[in-house]
Coordinates of C-alpha atoms in Angstrom, one line a residue:
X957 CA 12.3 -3.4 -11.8
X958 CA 15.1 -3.1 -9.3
X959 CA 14.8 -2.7 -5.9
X960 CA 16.4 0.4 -6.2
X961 CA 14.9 4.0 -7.4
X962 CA 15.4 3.5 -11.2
X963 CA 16.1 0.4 -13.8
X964 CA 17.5 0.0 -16.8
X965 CA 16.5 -2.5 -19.7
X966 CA 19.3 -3.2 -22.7
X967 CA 18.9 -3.6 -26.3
X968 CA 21.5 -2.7 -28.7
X969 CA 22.4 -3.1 -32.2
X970 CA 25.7 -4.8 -32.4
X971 CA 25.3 -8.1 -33.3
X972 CA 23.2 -10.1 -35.0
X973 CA 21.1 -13.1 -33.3
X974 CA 18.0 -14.7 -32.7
X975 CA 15.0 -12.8 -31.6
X976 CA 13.2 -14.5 -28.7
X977 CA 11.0 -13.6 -25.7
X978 CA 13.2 -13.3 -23.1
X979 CA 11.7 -12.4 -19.4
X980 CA 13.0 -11.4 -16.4
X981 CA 11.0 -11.7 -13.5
X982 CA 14.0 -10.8 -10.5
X983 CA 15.9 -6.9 -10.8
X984 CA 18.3 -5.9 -10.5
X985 CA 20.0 -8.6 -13.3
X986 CA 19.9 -6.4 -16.8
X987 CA 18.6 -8.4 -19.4
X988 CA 19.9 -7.3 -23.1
X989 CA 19.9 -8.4 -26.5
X990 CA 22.0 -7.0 -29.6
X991 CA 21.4 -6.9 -33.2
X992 CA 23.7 -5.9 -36.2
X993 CA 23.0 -3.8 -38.6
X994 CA 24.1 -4.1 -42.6
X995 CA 24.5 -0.4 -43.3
X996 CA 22.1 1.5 -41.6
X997 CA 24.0 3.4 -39.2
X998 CA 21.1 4.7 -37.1
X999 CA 18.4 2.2 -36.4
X1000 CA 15.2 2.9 -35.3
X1001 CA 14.8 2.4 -31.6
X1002 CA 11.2 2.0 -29.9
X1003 CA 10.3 0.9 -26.6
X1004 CA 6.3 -0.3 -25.8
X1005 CA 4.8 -1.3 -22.8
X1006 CA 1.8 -4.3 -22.8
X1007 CA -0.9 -3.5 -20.4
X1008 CA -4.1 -3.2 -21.4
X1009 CA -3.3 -2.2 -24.4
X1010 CA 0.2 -1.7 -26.1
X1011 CA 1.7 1.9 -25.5
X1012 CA 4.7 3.2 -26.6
X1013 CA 7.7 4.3 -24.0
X1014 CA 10.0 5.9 -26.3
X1015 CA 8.9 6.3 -29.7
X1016 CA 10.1 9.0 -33.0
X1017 CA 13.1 10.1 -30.9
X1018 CA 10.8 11.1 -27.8
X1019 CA 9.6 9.4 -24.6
X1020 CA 5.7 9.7 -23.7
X1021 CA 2.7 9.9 -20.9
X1022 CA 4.9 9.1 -17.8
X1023 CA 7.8 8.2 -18.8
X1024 CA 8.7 12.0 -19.9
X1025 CA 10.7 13.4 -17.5
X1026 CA 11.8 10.2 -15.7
X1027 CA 13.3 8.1 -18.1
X1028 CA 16.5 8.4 -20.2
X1029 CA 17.5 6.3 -23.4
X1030 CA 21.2 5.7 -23.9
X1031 CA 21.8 4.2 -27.3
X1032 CA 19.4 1.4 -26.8
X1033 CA 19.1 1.0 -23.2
X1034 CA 16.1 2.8 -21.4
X1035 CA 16.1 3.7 -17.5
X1036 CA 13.7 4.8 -15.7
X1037 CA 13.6 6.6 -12.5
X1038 CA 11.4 6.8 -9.5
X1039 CA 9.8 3.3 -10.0
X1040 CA 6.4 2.6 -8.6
X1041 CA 4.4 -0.4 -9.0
X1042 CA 2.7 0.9 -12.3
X1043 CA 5.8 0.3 -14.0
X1044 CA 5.3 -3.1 -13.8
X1045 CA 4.3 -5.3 -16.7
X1046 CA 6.3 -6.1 -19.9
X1047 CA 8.2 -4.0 -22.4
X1048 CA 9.2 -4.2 -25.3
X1049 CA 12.2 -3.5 -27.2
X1050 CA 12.0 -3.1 -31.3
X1051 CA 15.4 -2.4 -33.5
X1052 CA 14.8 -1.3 -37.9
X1053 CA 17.0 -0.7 -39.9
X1054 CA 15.2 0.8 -42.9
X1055 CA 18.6 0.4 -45.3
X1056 CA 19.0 -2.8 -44.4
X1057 CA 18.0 -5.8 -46.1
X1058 CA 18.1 -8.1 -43.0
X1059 CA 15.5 -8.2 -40.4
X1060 CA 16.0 -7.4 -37.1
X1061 CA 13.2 -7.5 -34.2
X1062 CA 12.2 -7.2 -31.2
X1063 CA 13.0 -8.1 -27.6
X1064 CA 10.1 -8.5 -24.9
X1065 CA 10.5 -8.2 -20.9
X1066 CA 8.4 -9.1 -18.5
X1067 CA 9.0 -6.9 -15.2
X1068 CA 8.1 -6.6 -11.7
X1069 CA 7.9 -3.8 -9.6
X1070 CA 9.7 -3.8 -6.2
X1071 CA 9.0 -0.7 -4.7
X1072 CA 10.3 0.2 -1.2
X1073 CA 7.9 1.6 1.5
X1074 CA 5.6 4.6 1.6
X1075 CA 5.0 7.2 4.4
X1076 CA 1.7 4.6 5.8
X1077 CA -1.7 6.4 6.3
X1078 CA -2.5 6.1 10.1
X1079 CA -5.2 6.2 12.0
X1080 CA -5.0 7.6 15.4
X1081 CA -8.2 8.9 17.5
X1082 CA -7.4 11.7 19.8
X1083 CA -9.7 10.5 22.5
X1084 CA -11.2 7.3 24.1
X1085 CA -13.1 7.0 27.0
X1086 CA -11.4 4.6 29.8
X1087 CA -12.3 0.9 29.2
X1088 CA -13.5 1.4 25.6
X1089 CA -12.3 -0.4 22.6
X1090 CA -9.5 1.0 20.4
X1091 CA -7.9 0.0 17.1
X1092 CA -4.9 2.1 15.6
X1093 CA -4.8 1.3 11.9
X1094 CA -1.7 1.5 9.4
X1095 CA -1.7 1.3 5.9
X1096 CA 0.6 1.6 2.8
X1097 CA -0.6 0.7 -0.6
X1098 CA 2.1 1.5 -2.3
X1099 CA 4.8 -0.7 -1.3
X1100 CA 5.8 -4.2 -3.0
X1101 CA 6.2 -6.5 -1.4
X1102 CA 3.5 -4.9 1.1
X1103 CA 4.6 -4.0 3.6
X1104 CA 4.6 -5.1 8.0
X1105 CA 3.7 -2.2 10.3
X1106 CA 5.5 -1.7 14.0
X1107 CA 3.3 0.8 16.3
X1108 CA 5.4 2.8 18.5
X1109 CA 4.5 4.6 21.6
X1110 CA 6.3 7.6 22.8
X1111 CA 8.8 6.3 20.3
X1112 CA 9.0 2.8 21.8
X1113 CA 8.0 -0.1 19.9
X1114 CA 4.9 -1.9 20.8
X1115 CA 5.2 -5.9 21.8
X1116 CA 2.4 -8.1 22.7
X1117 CA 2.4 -10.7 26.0
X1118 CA 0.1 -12.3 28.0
X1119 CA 0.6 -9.1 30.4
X1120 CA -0.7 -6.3 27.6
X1121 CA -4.0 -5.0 27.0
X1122 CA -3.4 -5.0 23.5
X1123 CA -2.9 -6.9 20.2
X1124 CA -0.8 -6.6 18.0
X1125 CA -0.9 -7.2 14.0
X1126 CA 2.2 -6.5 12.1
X1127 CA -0.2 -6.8 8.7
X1128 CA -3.0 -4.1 9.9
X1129 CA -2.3 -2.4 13.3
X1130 CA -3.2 -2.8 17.2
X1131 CA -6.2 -4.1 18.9
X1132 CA -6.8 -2.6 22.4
X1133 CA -9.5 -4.4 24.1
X1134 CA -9.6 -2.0 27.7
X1135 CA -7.9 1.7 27.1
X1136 CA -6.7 2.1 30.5
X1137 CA -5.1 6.1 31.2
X1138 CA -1.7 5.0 30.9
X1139 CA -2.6 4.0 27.3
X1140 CA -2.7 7.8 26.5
X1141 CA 0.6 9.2 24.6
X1142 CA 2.2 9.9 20.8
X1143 CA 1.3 6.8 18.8
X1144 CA 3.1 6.3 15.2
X1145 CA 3.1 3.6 13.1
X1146 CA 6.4 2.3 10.8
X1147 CA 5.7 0.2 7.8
X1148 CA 8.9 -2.0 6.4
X1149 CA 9.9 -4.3 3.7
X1150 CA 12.5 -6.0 2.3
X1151 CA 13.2 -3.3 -0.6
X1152 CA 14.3 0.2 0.9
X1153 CA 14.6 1.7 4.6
X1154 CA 11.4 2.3 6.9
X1155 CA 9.0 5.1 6.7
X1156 CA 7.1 6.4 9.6
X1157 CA 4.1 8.7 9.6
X1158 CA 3.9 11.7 12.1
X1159 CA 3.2 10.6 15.2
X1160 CA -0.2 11.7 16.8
X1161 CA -1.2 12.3 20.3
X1162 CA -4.0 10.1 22.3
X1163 CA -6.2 11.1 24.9
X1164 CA -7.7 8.7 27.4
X1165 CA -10.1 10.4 29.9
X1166 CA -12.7 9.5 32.6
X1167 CA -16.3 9.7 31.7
X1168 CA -17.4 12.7 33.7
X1169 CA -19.6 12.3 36.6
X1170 CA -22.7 14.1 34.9
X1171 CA -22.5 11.4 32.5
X1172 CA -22.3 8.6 34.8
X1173 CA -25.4 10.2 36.4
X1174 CA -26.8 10.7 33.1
X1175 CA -26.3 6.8 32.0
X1176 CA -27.4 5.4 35.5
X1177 CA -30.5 7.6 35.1
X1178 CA -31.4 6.4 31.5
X1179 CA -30.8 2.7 32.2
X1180 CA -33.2 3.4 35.6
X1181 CA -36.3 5.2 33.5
X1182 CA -36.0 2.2 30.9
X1183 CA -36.4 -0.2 34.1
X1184 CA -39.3 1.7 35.4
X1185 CA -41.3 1.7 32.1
X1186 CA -40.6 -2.5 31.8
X1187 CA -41.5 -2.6 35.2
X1188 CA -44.6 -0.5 34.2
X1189 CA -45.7 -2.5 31.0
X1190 CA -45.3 -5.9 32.7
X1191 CA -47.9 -4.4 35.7
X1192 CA -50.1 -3.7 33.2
X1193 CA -50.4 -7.5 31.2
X1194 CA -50.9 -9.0 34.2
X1195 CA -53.4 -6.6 35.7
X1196 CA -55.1 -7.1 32.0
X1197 CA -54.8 -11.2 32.1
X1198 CA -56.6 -11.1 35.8
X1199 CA -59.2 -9.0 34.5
X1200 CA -58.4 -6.0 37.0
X1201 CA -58.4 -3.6 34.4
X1202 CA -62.2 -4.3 32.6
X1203 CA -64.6 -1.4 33.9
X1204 CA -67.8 -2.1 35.6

């Protein structure tokens, strides 16, 4: 549809002409078609959508499923409010006339979606251990055309150079390869495209911190003991090759 919130589609029954397909890939142009009735007075208007399967929009006077609620019918033309990207597809627009000797049709359109960006799903740790790896992810699934992300750190915007410890993807998020403590801070991401303005999730706070000396200890010990037990098995193969080892 449009890159608006809601879109209309036209079909009215004025004048009488051909009934072709007609599609209309780019919103917000409004397609329409009219028709012209003999005598009947009040036509019979229906609306369908082709997915899967064919399911009515607006049928016996009444919309139906989703469309309740968020869409209006003027005469002939439908609109629809609060687009998203399961509206797109294409619809069709059928005009009777049951006094009427003369058939009328039906007009098809063939839609597409543009919705604007979504609040993104982001994914912020709340601690990393100096010189570790970190990746901040951002995602919305919602948007068409998808959308590019901006991280932002203590509300300014993050830009890779040769001089920072990070990477930057504006399709997926940032890559740091060594958290350093003045990487710590509010990280949020902003996801964009060309339809409606930029959302922004909540920012969320990052901890970098030292690994304690106990665990240093702790690490340095473990990496010794495994030493010591190599040092131990390799003793005993070569005692074992040289025969030191058979009893008497």
């Amino acid at each position: 549809f449009s890159n608006l919130t809601s879109s209309f589609l036209t079909c009215s029954s004025e004048n009488l002409c051909c009934v072709e397909p007609c599609f209309a890939n780019k919103w917000p142009p409004i397609s329409s078609l009219t028709f012209k009735t003999e005598k009947d007075q009040n036509p019979r208007i229906e609306w369908k959508k082709k997915g899967k399967g064919v399911t009515f929009v607006y049928f016996n006077h009444k919309f139906t499923g989703s469309y309740a609620g968020r869409a209006k019918i003027e005469g002939a033309t439908l609109t629809i409010h609060s687009v998203t990207q399961k509206d797109s597809g294409e619809y069709r627009c059928e005009v009777t006339a049951s006094e009427d000797h003369v058939t009328l049709g039906e007009l098809s359109f063939l839609s597409a979606s543009l919705v604007p960006p979504h609040v993104p799903a982001c994914e912020v740790p709340s601690s990393v251990f100096v010189g570790s790896g970190l990746e901040l992810l951002c995602k919305d699934k919602l948007s068409v055309p998808p959308a590019t992300y901006r991280w932002y750190k203590d509300n300014k915007a993050l830009t890779a150079s040769a001089d920072t410890p990070y990477h930057v993807d504006t399709n997926k998020g940032t890559l740091f390869k060594s958290v350093s403590k003045t990487d710590a801070g509010m990280y949020r991401c902003e996801s964009s495209n060309s339809v409606g303005a930029p959302k922004s999730c909540v920012a969320q706070q990052l901890k970098v911190i030292e690994y304690p000396l106990n665990m240093t200890i702790l690490i340095a010990g473990g990496a010794g003991f495994l030493v010591l037990i190599l040092l131990c098995c390799v003793c005993v193969c070569v005692c074992r090759r040289r025969g030191c080892c058979k009893s008497e």
